[in-house]
CSV table of C-alpha atoms and ligand atoms in Angstrom, one decimal:
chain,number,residue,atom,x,y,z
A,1,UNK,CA,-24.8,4.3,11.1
A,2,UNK,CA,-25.6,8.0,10.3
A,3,UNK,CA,-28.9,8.9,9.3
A,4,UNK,CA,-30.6,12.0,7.4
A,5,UNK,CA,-33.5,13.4,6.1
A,6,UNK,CA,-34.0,12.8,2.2
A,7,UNK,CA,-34.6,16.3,1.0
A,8,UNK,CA,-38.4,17.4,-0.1
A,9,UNK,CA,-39.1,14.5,1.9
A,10,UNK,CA,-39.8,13.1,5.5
A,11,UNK,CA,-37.4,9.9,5.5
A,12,UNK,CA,-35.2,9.6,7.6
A,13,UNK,CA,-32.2,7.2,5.6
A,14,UNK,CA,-29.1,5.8,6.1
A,15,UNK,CA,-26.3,7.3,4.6
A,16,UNK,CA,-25.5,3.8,3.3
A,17,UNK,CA,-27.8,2.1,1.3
A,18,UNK,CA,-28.1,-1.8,0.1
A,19,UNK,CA,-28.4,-1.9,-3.4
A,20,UNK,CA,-30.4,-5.8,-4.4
A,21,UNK,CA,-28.9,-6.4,-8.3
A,22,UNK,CA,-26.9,-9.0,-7.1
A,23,UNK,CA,-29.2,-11.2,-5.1
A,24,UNK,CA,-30.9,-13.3,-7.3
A,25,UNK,CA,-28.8,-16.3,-7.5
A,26,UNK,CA,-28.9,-16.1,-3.0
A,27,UNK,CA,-31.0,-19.1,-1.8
A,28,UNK,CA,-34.3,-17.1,0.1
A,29,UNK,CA,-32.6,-17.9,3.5
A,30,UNK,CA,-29.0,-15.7,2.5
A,31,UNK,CA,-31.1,-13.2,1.6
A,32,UNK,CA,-33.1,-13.1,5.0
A,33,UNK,CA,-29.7,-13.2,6.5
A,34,UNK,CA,-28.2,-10.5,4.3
A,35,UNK,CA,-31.3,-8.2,5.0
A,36,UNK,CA,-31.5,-9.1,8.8
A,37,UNK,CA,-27.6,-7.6,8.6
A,38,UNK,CA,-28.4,-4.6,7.1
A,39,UNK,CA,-31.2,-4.0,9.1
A,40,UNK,CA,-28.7,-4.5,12.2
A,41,UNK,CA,-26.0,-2.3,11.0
A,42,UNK,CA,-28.9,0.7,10.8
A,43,UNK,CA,-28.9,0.5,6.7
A,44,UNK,CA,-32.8,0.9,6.6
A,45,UNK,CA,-32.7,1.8,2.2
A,46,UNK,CA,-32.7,-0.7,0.1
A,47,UNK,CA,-32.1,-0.5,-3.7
A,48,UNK,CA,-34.2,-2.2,-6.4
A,49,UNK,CA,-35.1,-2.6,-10.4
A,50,UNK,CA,-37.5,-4.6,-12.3
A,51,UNK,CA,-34.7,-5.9,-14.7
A,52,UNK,CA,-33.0,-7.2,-12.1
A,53,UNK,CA,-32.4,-11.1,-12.2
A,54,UNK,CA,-35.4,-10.8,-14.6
A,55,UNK,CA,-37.5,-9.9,-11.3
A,56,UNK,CA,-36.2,-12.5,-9.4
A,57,UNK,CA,-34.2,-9.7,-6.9
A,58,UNK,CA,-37.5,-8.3,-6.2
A,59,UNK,CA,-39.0,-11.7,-6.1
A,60,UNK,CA,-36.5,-13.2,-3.8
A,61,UNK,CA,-36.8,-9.6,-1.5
A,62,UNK,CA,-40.7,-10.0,-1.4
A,63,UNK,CA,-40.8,-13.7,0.0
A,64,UNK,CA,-37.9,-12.9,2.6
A,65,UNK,CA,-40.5,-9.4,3.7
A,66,UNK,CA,-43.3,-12.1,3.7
A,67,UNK,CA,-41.7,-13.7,6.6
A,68,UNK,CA,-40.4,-11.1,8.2
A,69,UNK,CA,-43.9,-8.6,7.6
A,70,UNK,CA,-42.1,-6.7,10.8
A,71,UNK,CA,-39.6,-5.5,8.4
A,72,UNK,CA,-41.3,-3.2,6.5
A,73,UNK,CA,-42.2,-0.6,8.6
A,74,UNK,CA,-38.1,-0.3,9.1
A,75,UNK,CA,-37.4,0.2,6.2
A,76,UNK,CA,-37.2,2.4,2.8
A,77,UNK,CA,-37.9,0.4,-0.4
A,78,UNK,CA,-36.5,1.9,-3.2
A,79,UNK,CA,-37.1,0.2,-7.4
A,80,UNK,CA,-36.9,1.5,-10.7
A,81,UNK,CA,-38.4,0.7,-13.9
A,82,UNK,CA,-38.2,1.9,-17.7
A,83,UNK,CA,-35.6,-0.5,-18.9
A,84,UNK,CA,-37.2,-3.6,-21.5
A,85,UNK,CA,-33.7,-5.4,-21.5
A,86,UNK,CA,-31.8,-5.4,-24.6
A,87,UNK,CA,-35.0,-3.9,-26.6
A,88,UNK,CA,-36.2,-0.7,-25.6
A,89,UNK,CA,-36.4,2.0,-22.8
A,90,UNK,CA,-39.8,2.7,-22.0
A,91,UNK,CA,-41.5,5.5,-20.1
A,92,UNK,CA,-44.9,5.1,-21.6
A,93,UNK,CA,-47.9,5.7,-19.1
A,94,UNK,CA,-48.6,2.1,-19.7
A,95,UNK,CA,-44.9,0.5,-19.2
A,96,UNK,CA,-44.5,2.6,-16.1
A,97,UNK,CA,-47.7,1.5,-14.6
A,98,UNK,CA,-47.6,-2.1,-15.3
A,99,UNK,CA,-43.7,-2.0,-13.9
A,100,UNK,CA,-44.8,-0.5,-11.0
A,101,UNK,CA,-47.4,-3.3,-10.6
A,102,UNK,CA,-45.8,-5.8,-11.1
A,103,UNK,CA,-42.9,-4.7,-8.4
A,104,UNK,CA,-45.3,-4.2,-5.8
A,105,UNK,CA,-46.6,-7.8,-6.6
A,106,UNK,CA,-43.0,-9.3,-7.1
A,107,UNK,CA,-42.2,-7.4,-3.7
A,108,UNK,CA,-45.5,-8.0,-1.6
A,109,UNK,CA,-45.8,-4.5,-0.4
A,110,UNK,CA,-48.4,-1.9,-0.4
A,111,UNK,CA,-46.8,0.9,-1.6
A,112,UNK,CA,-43.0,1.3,-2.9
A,113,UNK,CA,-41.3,4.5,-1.1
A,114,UNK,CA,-39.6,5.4,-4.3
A,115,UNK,CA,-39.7,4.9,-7.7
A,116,UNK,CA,-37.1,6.1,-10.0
A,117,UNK,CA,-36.9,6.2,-14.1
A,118,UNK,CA,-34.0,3.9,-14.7
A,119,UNK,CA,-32.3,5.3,-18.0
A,120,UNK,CA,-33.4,8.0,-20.2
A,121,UNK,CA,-36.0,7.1,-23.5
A,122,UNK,CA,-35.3,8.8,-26.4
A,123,UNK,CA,-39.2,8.9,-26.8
A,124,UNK,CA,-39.9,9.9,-23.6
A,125,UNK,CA,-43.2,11.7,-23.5
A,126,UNK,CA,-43.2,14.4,-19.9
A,127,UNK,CA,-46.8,14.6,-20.1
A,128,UNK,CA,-47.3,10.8,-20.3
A,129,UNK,CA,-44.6,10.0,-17.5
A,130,UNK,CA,-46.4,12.6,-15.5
A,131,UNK,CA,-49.9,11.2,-15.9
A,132,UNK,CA,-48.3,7.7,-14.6
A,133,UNK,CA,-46.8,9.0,-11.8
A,134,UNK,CA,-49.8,11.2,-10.3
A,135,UNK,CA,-52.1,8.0,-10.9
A,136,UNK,CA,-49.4,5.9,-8.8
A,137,UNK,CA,-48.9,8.3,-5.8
A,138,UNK,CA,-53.2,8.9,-5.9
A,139,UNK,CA,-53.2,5.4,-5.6
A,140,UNK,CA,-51.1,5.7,-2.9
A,141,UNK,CA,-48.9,3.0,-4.5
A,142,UNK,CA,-45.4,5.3,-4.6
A,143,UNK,CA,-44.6,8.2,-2.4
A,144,UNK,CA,-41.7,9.7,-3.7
A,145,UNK,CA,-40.4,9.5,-7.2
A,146,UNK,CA,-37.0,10.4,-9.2
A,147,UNK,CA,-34.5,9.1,-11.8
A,148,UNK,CA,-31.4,7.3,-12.6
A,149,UNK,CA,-29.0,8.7,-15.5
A,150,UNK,CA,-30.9,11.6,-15.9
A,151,UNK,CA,-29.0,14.7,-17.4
A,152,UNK,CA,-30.2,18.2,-15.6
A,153,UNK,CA,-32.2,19.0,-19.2
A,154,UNK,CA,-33.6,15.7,-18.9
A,155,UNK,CA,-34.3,16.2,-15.3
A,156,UNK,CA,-35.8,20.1,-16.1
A,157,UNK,CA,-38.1,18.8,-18.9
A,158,UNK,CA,-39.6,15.8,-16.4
A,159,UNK,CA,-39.9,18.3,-13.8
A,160,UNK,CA,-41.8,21.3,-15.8
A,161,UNK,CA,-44.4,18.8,-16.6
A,162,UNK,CA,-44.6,16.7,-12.6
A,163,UNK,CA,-46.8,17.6,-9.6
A,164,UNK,CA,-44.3,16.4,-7.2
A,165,UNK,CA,-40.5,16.7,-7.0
A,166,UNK,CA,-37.7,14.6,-8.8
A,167,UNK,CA,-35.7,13.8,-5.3
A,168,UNK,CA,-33.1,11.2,-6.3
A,169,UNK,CA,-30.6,11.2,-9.5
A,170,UNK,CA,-28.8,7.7,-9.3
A,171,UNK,CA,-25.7,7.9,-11.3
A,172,UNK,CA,-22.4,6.0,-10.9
A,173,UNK,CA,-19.8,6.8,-9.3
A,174,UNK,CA,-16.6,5.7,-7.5
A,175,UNK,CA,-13.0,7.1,-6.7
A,176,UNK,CA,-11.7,5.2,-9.7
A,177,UNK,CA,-15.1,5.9,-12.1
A,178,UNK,CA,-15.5,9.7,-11.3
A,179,UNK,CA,-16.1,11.8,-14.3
A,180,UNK,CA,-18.9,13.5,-13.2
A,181,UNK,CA,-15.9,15.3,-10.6
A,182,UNK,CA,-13.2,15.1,-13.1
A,183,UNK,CA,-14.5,17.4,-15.9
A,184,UNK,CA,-15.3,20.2,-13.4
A,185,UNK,CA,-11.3,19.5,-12.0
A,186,UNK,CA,-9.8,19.8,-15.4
A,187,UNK,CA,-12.2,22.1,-17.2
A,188,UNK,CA,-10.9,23.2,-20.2
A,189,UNK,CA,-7.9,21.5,-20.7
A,190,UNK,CA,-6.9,18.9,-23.0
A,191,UNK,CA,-6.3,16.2,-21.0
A,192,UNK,CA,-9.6,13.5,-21.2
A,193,UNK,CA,-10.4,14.2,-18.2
A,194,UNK,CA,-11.3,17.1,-19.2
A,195,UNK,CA,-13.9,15.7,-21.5
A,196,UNK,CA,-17.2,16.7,-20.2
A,197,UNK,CA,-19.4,13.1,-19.6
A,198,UNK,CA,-21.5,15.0,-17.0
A,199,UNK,CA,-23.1,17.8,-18.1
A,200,UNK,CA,-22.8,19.7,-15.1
A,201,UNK,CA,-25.1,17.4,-13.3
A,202,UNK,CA,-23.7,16.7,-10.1
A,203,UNK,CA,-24.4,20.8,-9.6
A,204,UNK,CA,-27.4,20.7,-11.0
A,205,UNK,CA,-28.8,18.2,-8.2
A,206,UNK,CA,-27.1,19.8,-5.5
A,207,UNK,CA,-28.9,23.3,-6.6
A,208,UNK,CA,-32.3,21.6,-7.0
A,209,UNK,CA,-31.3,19.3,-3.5
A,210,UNK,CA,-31.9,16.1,-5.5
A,211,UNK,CA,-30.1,13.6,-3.7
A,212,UNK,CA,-27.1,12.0,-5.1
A,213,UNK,CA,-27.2,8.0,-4.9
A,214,UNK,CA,-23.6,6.7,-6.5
A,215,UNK,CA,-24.1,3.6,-8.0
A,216,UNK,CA,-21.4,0.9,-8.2
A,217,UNK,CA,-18.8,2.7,-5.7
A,218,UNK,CA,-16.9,0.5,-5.5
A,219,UNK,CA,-16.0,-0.6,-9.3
A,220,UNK,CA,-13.5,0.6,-11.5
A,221,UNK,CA,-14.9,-0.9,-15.1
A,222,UNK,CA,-17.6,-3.7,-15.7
A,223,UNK,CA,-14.3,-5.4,-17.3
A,224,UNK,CA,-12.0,-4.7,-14.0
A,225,UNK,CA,-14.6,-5.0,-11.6
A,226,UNK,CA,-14.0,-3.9,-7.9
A,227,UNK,CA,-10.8,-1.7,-7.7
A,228,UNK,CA,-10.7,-3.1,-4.2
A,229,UNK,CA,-7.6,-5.3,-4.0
A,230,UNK,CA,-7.2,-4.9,-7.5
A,231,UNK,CA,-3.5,-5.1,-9.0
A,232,UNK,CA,-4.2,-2.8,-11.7
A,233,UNK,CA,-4.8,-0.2,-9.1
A,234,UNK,CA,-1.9,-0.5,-6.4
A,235,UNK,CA,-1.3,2.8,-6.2
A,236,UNK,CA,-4.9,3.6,-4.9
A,237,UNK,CA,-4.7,0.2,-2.9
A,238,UNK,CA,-1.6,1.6,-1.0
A,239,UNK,CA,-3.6,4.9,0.0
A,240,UNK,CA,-7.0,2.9,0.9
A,241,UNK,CA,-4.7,0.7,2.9
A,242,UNK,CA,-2.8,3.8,4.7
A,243,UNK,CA,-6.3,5.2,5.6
A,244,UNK,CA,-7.8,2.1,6.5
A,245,UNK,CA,-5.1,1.8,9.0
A,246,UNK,CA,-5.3,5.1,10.5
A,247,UNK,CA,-9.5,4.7,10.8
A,248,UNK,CA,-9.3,1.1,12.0
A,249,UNK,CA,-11.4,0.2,9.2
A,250,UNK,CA,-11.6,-2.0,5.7
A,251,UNK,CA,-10.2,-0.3,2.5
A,252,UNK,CA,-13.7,-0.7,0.8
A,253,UNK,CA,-15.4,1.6,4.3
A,254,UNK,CA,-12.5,3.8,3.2
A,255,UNK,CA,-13.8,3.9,-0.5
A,256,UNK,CA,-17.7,4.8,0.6
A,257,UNK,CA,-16.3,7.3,3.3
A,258,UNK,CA,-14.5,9.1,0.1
A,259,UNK,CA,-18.3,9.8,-1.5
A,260,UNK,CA,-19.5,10.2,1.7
A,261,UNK,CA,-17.2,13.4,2.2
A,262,UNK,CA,-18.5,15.0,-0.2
A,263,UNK,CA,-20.4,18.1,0.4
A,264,UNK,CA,-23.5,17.4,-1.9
A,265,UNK,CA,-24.4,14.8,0.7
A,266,UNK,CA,-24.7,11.6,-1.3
A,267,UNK,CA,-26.5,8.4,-0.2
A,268,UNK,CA,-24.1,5.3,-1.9
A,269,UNK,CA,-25.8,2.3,-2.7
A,270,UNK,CA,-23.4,-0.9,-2.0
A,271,UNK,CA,-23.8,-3.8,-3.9
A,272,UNK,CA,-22.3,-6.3,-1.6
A,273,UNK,CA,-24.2,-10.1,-1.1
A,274,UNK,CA,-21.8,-10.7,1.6
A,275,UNK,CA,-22.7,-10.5,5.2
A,276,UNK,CA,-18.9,-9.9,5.9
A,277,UNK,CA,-18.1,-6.9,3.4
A,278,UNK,CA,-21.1,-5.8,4.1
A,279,UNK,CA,-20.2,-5.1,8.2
A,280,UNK,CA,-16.8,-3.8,6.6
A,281,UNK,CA,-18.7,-1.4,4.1
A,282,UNK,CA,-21.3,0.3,7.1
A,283,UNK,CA,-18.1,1.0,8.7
A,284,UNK,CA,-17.7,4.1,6.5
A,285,UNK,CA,-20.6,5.8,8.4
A,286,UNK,CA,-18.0,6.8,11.4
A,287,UNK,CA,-15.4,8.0,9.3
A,288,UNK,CA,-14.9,11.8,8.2
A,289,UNK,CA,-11.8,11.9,5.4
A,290,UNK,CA,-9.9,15.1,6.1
A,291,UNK,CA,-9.7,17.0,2.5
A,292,UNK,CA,-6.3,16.3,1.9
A,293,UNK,CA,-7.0,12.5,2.6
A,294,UNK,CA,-10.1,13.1,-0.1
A,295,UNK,CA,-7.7,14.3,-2.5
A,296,UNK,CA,-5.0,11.8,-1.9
A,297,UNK,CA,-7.2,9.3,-3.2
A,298,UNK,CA,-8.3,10.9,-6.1
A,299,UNK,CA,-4.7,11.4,-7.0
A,300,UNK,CA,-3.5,7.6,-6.1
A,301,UNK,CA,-6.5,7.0,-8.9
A,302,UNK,CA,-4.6,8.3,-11.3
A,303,UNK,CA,-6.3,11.4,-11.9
A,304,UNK,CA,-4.5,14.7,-12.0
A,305,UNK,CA,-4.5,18.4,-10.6
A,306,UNK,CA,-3.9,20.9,-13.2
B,1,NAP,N1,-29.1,3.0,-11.7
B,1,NAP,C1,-28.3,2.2,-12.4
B,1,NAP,O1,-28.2,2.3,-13.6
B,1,NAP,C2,-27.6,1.1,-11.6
B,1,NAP,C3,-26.6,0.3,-12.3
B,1,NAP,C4,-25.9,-0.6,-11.5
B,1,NAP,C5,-26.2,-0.8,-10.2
B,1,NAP,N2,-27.1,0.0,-9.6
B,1,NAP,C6,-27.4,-0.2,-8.1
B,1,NAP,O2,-26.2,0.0,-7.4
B,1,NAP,C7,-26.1,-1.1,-6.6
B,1,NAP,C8,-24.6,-1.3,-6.3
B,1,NAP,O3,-23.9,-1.7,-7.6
B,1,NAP,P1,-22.8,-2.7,-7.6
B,1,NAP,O4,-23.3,-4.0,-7.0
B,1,NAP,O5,-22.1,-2.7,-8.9
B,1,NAP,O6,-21.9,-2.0,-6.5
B,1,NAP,P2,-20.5,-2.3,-5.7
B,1,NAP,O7,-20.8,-2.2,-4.3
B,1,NAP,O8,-19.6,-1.3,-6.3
B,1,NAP,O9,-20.0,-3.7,-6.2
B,1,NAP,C9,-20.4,-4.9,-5.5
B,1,NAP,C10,-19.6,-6.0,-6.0
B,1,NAP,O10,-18.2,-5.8,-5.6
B,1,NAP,C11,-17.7,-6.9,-5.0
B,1,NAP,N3,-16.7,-6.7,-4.0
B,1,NAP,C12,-15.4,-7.0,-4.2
B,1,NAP,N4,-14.6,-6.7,-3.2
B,1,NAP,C13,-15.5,-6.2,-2.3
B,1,NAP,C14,-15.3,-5.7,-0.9
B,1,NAP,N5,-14.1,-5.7,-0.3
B,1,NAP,N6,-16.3,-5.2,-0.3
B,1,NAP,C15,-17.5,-5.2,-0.9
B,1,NAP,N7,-17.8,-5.7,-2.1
B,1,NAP,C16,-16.7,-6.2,-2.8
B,1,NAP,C17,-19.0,-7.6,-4.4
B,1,NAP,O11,-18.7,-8.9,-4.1
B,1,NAP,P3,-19.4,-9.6,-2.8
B,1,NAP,O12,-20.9,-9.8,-3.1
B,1,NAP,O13,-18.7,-10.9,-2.7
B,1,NAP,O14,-19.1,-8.7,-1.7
B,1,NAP,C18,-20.0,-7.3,-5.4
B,1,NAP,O15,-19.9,-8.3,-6.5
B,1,NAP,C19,-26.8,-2.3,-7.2
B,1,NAP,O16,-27.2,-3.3,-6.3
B,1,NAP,C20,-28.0,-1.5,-7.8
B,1,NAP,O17,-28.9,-1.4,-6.7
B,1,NAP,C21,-27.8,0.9,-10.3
């Protein structure tokens, strides 16, 4: 595993992160397991939300970390809060403190290492997030904070109003899901690529070094799921298997290693509740796609070059 140091920070991360949405319906001993792999393969960030499972992903993480209390100095834990499922998104003072209360319960820590604003609120109030987050990291109950979805306008309002920096932007992306590359590619043309989804954001972060964390990179749609293996994507399937070949690695290692090539640095969180894909997945750490190989399988995608 390849390491780095999360800029405006001192944390030292995995290129690969483990991303927990998918754990609650794990018995508490396949989640030890599935954390004792991580930590094995060098993945020492992992992923969390309030919403997810209802809580129960944090819950389930917290009671594995209670028996294993050795665990948490190795590693960087990472949750997310704003969301009220299906009713509101909610970055009042109040809503972000109680979240981040109730995760540090739900997860028996201390302190969380980094808390992110999930998805934008409309009613977002900069001075109110801001008041929230300086009581939290005086607390010393976060260190670091950032957001998830957040345009660069968005991301400048938050910031004009924050002590501390914004140092992550979680945002999804995969080869098959990649607008946020696609509109830059095919800027002012008329194919829908060209349509701009992104608003310029994966420059935006790079300029203001706030790391990248793709979300989902390995999906194509929520309908499709994983383009990995996936007949509606043989084309792509064809190149992933060429490469895999020639890097004596899994297709899906060949997927991460395509984010992993690019310059802005990105830290992809997997998603994976296998102990066997997720061995395949770290793999990606040793390989370097040559451009050519990059843009092979952003072609076999079905994207286009103008
Ligand atoms: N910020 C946001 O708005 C947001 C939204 C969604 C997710 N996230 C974060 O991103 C993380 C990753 O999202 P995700 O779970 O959708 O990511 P993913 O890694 O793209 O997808 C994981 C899913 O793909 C399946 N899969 C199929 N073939 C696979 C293969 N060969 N190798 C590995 N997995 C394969 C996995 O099944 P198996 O379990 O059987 O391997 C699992 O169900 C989440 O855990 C969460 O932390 C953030």
């Amino acid at each position: 595993m390849k390491y780095f140091e999360l800029q405006h920070t001192d944390l030292n991360v995995s290129q690969i992160a483990l991303g927990c949405m998918r754990i609650s319906e794990m018995q508490l001993e396949e989640v030890e397991t599935l954390i004792e792999k991580a930590l094995s393969l060098g993945i020492n960030f992992f992923d969390h939300a309030d919403i997810y499972g209802n809580g129960k992903c944090e819950e389930l993480f917290g009671q594995a970390l209670a028996k294993h209390p050795e665990w948490r100095d190795q590693m960087i834990i990472q949750t997310k809060c704003g969301i009220v499922r299906k009713q509101r998104y909610d970055f009042s003072k109040e809503h972000i403190l109680s979240c981040v209360n109730e995760s540090l319960k739900r997860l028996q820590v201390d302190y969380i290492d980094i808390v992110l604003l999930h998805r934008p609120d409309a009613l977002c109030d900069p001075e109110e997030v801001a008041q929230a987050f300086n009581q939290l990291i005086d607390e010393g109950k976060v260190r670091y904070i950032g957001v998830s979805n957040h345009t660069p306008g968005e991301i400048e309002l938050l910031q004009s109003y924050l002590a501390d920096p914004l140092i992550i932007n979680q945002l999804q992306l995969s080869i098959v899901h990649s607008y946020l590359i696609d509109s830059s590619i095919t800027l002012n043309m008329s194919t829908p690529y060209s349509i701009e989804r992104s608003a310029g954001v994966l420059d935006y972060c790079r300029l203001k070094k706030i790391t990248i964390q793709p979300w989902s990179p390995l999906q194509a749609t929520r309908e499709e799921g994983s383009f990995i293996d996936n007949p509606h994507y043989e084309e792509l399937n064809k190149v992933l298997d060429r490469l895999a070949k020639k890097y004596l690695v899994n297709k899906s290692a060949i997927a991460i290693a395509w984010l992993l090539r690019h310059p802005a640095h990105m830290q992809p969180i997997v998603g994976t509740t296998s102990i066997q894909h997720l061995q395949e997945l770290a793999e990606a750490s040793k390989v370097t796609l040559t451009r050519q190989e990059w843009y092979d399988l952003y072609l076999a995608s079905g994207k286009i070059l103008p």
